[in-house]
Short mmCIF file of C-alpha atoms in Angstrom, two decimals:
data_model
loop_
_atom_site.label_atom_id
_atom_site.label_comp_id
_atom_site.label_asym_id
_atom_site.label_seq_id
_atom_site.Cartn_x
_atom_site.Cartn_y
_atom_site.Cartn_z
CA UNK D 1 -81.51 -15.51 171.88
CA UNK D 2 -80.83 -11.65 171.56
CA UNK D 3 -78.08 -12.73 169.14
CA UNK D 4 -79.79 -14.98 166.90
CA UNK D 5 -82.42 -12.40 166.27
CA UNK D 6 -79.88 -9.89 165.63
CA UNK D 7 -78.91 -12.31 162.79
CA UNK D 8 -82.25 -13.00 161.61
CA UNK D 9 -83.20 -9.40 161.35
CA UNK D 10 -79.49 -9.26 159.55
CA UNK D 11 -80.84 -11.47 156.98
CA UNK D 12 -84.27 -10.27 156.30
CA UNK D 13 -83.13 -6.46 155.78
CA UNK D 14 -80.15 -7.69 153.66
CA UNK D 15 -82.78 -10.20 151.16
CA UNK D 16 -84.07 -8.56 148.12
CA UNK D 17 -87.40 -8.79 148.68
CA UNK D 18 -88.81 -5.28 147.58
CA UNK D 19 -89.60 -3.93 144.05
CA UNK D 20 -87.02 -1.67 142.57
CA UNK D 21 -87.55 2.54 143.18
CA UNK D 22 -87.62 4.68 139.89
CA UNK D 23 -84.12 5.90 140.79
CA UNK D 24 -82.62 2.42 141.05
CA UNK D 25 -84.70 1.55 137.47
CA UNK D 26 -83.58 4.79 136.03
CA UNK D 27 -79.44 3.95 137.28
CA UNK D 28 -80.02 0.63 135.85
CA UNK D 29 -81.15 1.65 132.39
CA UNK D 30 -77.83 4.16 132.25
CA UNK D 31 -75.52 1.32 132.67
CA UNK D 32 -77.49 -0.31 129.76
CA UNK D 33 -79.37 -3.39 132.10
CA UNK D 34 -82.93 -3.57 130.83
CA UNK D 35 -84.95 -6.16 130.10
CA UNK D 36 -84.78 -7.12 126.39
CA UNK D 37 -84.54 -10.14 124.40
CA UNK D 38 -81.83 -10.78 122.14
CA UNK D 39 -84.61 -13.51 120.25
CA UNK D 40 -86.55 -10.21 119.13
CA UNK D 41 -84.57 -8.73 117.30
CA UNK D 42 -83.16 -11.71 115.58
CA UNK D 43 -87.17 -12.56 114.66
CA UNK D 44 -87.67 -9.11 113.21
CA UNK D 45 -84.52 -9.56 111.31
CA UNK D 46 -85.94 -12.51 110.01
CA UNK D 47 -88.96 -11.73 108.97
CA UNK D 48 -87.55 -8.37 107.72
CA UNK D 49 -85.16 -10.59 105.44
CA UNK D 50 -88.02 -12.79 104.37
CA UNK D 51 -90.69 -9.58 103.31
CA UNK D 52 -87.47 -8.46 101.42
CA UNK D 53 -86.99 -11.63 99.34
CA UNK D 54 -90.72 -11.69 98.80
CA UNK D 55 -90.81 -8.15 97.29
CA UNK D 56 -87.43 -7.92 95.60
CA UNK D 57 -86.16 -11.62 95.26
CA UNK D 58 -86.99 -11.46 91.75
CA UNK D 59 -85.25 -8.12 91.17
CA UNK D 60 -82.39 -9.74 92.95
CA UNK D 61 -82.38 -12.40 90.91
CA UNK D 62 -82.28 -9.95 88.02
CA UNK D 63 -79.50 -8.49 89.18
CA UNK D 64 -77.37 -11.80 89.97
CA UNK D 65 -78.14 -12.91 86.10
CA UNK D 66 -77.03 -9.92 85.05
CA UNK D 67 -73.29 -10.42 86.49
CA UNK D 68 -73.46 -13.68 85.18
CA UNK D 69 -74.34 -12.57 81.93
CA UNK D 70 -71.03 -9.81 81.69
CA UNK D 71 -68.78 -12.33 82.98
CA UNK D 72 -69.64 -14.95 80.70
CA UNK D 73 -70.45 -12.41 77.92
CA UNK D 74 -67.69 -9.52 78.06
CA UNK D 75 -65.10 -10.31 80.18
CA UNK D 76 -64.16 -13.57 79.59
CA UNK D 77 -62.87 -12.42 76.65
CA UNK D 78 -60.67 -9.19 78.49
CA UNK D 79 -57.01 -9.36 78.43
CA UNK D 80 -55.69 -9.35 81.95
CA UNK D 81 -54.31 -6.19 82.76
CA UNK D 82 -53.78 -4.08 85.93
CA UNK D 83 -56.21 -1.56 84.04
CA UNK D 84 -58.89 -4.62 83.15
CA UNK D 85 -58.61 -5.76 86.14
CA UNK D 86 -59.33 -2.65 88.02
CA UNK D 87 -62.25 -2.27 86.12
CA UNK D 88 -63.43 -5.96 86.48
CA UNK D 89 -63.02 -5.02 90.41
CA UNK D 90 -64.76 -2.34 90.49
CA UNK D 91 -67.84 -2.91 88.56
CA UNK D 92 -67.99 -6.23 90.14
CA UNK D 93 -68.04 -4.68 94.00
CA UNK D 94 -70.20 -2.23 92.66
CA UNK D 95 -73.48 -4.81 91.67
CA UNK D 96 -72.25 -6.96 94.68
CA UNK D 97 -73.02 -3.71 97.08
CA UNK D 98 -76.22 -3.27 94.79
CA UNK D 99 -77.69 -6.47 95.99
CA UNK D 100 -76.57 -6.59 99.18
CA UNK D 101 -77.53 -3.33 100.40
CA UNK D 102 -80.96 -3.70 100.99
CA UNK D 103 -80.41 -6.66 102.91
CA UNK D 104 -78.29 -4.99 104.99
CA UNK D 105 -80.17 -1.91 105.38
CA UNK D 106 -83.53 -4.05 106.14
CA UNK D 107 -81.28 -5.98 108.55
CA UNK D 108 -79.95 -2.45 110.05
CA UNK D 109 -83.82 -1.23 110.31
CA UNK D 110 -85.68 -4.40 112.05
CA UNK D 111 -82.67 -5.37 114.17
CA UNK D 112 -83.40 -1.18 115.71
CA UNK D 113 -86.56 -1.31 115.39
CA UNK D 114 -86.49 -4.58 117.57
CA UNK D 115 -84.51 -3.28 120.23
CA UNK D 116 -86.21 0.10 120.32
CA UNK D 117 -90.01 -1.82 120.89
CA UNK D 118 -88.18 -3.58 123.83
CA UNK D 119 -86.72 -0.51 125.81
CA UNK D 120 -87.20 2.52 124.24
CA UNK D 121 -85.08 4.87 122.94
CA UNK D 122 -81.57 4.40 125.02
CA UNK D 123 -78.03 5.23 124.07
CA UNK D 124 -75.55 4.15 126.00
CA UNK D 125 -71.49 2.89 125.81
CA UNK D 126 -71.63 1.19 129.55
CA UNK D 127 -71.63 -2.07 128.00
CA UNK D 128 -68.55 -1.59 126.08
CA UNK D 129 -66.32 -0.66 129.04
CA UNK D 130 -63.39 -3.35 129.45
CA UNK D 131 -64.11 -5.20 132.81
CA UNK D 132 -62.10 -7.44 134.57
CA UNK D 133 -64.57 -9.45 135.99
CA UNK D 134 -65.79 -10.49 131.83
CA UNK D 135 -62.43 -12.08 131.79
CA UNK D 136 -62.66 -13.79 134.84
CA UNK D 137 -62.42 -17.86 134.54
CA UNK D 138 -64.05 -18.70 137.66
CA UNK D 139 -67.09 -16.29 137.11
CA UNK D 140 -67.20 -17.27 133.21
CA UNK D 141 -67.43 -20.70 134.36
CA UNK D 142 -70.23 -20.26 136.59
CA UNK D 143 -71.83 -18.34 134.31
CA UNK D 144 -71.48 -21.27 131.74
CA UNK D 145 -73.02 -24.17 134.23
CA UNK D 146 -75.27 -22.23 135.79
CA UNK D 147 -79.20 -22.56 136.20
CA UNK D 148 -79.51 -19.26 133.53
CA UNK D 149 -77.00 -21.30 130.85
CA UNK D 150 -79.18 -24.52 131.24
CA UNK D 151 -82.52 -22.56 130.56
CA UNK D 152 -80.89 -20.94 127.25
CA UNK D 153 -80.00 -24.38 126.26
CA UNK D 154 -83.38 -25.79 126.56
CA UNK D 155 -84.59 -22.90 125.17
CA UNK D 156 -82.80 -22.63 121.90
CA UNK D 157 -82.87 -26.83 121.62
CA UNK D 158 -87.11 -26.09 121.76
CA UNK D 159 -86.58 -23.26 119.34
CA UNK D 160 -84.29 -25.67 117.08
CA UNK D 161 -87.08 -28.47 117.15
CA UNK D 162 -89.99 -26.17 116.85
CA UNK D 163 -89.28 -24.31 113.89
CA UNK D 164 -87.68 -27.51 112.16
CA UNK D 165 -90.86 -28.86 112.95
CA UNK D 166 -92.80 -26.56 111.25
CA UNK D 167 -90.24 -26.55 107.82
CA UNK D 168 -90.92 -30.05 107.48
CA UNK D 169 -94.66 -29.12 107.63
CA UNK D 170 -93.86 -26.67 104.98
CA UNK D 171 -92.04 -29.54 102.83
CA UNK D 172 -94.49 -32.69 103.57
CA UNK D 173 -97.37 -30.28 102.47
CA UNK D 174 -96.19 -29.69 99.08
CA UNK D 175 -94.16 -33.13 98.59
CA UNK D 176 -96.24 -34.02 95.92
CA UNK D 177 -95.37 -31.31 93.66
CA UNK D 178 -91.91 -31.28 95.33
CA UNK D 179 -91.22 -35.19 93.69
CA UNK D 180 -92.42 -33.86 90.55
CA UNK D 181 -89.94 -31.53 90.04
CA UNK D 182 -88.32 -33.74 87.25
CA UNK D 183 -90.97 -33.30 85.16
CA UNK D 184 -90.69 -29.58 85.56
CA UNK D 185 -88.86 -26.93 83.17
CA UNK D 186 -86.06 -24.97 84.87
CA UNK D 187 -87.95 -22.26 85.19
CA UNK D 188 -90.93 -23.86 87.17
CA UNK D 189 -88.82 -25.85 89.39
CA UNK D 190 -87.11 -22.21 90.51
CA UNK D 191 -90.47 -20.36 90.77
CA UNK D 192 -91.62 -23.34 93.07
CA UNK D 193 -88.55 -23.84 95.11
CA UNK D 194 -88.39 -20.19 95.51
CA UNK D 195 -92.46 -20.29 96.68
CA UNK D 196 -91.55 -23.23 99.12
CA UNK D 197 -88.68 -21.14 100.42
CA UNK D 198 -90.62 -18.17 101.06
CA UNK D 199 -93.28 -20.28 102.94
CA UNK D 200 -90.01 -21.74 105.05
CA UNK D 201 -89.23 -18.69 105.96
CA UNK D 202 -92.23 -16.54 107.07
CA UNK D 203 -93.37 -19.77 109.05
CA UNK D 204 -90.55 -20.14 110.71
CA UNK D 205 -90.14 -16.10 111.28
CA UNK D 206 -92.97 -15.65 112.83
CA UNK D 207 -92.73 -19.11 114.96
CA UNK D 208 -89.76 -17.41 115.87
CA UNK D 209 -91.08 -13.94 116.65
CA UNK D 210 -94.06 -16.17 119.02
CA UNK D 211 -91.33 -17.68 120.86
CA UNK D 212 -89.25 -14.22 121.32
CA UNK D 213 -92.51 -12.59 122.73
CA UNK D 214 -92.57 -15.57 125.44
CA UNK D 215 -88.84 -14.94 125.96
CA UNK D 216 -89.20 -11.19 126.46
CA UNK D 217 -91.42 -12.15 129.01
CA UNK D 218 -88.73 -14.52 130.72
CA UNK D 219 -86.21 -11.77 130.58
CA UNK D 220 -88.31 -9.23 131.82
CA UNK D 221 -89.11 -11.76 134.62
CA UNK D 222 -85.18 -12.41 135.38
CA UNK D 223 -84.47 -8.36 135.35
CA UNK D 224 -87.21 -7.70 137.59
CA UNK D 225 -86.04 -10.06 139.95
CA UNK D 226 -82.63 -9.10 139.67
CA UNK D 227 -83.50 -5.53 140.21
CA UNK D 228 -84.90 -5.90 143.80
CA UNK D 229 -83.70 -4.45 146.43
CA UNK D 230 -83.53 -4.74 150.13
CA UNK D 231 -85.03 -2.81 152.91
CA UNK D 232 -81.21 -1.77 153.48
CA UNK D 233 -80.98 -1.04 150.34
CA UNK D 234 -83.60 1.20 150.14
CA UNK D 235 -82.51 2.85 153.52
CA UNK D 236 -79.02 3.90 152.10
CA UNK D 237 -80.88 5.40 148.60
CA UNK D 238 -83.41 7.42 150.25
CA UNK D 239 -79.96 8.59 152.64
CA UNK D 240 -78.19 8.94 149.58
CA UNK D 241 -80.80 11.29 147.84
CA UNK D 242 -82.67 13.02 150.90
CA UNK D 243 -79.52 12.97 152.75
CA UNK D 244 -78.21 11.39 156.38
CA UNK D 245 -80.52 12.15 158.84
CA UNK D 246 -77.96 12.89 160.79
CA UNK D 247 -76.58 15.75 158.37
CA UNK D 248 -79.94 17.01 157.97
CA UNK D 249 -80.44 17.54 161.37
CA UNK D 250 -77.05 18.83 162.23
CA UNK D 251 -78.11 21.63 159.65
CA UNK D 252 -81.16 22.50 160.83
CA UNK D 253 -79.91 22.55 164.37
CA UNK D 254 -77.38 25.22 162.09
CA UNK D 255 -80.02 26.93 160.97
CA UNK D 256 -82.43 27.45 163.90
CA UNK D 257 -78.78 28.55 165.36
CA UNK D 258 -78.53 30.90 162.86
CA UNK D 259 -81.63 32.19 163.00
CA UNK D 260 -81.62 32.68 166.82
CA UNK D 261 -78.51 34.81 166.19
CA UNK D 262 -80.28 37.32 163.57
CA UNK D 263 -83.32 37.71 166.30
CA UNK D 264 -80.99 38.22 168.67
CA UNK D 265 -79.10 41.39 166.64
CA UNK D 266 -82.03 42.35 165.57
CA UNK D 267 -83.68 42.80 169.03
CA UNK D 268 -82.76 45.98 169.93
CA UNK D 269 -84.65 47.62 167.12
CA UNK D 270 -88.03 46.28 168.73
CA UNK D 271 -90.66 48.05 170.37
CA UNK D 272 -91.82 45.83 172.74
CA UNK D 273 -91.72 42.24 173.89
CA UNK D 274 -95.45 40.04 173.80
CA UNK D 275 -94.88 36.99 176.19
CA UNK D 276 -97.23 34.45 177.56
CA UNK D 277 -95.28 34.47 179.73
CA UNK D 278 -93.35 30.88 179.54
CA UNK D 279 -94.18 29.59 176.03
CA UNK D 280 -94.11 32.40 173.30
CA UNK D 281 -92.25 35.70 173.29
CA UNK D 282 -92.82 38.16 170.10
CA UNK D 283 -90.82 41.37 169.36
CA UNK D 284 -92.90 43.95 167.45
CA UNK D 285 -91.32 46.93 165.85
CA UNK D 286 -93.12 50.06 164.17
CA UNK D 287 -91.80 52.94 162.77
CA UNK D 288 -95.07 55.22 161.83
CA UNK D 289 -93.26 56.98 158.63
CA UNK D 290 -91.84 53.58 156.83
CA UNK D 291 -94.09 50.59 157.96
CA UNK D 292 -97.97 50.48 157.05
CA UNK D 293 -98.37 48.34 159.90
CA UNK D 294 -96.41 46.48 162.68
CA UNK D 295 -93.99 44.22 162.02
CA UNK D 296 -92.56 40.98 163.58
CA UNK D 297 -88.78 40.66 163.96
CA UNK D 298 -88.35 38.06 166.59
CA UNK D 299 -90.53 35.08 168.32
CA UNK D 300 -89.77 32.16 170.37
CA UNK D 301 -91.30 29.13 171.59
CA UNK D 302 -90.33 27.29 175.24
CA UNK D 303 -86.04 27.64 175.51
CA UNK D 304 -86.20 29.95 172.76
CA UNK D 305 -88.91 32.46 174.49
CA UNK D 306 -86.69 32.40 177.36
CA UNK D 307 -83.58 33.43 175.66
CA UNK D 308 -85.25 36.25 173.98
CA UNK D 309 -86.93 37.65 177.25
CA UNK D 310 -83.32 36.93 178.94
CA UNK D 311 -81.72 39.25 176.18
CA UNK D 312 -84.70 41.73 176.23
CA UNK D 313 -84.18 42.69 179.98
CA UNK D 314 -80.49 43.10 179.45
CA UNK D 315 -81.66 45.51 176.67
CA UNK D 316 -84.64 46.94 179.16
CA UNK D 317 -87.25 46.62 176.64
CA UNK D 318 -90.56 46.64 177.61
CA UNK D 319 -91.93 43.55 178.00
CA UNK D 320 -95.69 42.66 177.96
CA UNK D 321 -97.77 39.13 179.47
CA UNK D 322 -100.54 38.90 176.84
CA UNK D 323 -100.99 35.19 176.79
CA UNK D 324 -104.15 35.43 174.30
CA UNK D 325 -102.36 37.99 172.10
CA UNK D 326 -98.86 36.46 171.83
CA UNK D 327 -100.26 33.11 170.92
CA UNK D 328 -102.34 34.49 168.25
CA UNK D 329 -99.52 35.60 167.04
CA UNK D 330 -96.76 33.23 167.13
CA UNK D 331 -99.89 30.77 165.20
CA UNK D 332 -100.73 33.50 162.55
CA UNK D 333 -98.08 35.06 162.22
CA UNK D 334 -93.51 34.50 160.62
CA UNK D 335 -90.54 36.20 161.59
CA UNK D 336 -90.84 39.49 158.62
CA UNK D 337 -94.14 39.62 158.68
CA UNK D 338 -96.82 42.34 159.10
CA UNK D 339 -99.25 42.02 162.13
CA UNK D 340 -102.59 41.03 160.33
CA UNK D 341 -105.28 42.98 160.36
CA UNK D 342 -107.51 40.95 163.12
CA UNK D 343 -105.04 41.41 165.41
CA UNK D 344 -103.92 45.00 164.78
CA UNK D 345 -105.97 47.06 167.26
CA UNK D 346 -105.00 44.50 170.04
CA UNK D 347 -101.20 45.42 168.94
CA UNK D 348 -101.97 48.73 168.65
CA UNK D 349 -103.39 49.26 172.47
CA UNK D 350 -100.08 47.52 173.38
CA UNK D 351 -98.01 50.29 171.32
CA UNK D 352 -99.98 52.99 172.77
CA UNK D 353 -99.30 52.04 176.47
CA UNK D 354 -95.69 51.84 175.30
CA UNK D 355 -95.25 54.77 173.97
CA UNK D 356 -97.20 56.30 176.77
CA UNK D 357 -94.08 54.46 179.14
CA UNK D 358 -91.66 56.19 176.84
CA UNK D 359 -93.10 59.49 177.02
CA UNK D 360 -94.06 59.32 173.18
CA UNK D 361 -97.00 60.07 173.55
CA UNK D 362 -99.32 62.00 176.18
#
């Protein structure tokens, strides 16, 4: 029975059941896993490509008559050469980069600008690194039959059917004029296929850019649940940035060590010992030319009061019981520290006497 829930306790601390911590979301976001859909982007490229042939098709157009025009107007009539044909090159690449640019530079901005409304701004080469396990048949073959593989099918064979959908709304709404085309000039039938086009695409861009948003919200869902932790897990981070517990109190136990040590060498400067007499013992110290008041340079609780008062008759210091007066002061009062002024004249009558032991004073 003892066994069993062993195993059961086994399996509840290992499930991921808890919400990730900052510093597992922040680790995460290094190694370039956030949540972000790929569909956004591709929608803002879209519609990004669409606004462009809306404001500059005609432009474009321009330009693409243009070439025509030289070819069919200058150079057909060029002798080939190596020098002709270097020039035919180059002016040719240069008009081809003039129309393409802005579609790749619209392209460059919206695909960002899609990725930075996602996750921010985040730079990172993680997802480059050559791994072993990308390679890996068995893995890529789970990957491709797995639940994850079947819900991006249905999702792009929705996506497929919705925004094909929609184009043939696009098309069946202007079918009349669409048949009619034959009647048309040239010029027209271009200005209305090009209207009908445009209509195509910003329907089916921002369909598209509908659908990512749901995605997003899919993806973040996935990440989310793939970034939970366990209890365990959670355990070994807060080890991992607050430290073992058993370090931590190996150190203190160091440093209460060490600390004993400096009271201990510094004992034989003191005055006189305050006890209670078990719990507390306090060394005072004051020197009437350099200190403005007493000072405290050693104090113990319990084992530690006894050590001190052990070490303070081998020194035959004088040692005091003022139970009211030493634990006023080990509460109010650090080891460096000046006796405060409440409890000054009560020091003070215990210096006197001391002094008067000494022979200090008459």
């Amino acid at each position: 029975m003892q066994k069993r829930l062993s195993l059961d306790l086994q399996f509840f601390a290992g499930e991921k059941t808890e919400k990730a911590t900052p510093q597992k979301r922040q680790e995460s976001k290094r190694k370039g896993q956030v949540a972000k859909s790929p569909e956004v982007s591709a929608a803002m490229i879209m519609l990004g490509g669409v606004l462009l042939l809306y404001f500059l098709g005609g432009w474009m157009l321009e330009q693409i008559m243009a070439v025509y025009q030289i070819n069919f107007s200058q150079f057909i009539d060029w002798e080939w050469s190596p020098q002709n044909i270097r020039t035919l090159f180059e002016q040719m690449t240069f008009s081809g980069m003039k129309i393409v640019a802005p579609i790749m530079l619209i392209g460059l901005v919206f695909g960002v600008l899609g990725n930075y409304i996602q996750v921010g701004p985040l730079f990172t080469v993680e997802p480059l690194k050559a791994k072993l396990e990308r390679v890996n048949p068995i893995k890529g073959a789970k990957r491709i039959f797995s639940i994850r593989a079947l819900v991006e099918l249905a999702k792009s064979l929705l996506k497929i059917a919705i925004i094909s959908s929609a184009a043939f709304g696009v098309l069946w709404l202007g079918k009349d004029e669409l048949f009619s085309l034959s009647q048309q000039s040239i010029g027209q039938s271009l200005s209305f296929i090009g209207s009908l086009v445009f209509q195509m695409g910003l329907v089916a861009s921002l369909i598209l850019l509908c659908l990512s948003v749901l995605d997003y919200m899919y993806q973040k869902y996935e990440f989310e649940k793939g970034i939970r932790m366990s209890k365990q897990d959670m355990k070994d981070e807060f080890k991992k940035a607050e430290g073992d517990p058993l370090i931590k109190s190996k150190i203190k136990e160091r440093q209460r060590q060490m600390s004993m040590n400096r009271m201990i060498q510094d004992l034989p400067n003191a005055d006189v010992l305050i006890t209670n007499p078990t719990h507390y013992a306090i060394a005072i110290k004051y020197d009437a030319e350099t200190m403005e008041a007493p000072m405290v340079i050693a104090m113990g609780k319990d084992h530690l009061a006894l050590k001190i008062k052990e070490k303070a008759k081998e020194l035959e210091l004088v040692i005091m019981e003022n139970k009211p007066l030493a634990r006023a002061l080990y509460q109010q009062v650090e080891i460096g520290d000046h006796v405060p002024e409440e409890l000054f004249m009560a020091v003070a009558e215990v210096l006197a006497y001391v002094y008067r032991l000494k022979g200090k004073i008459n």
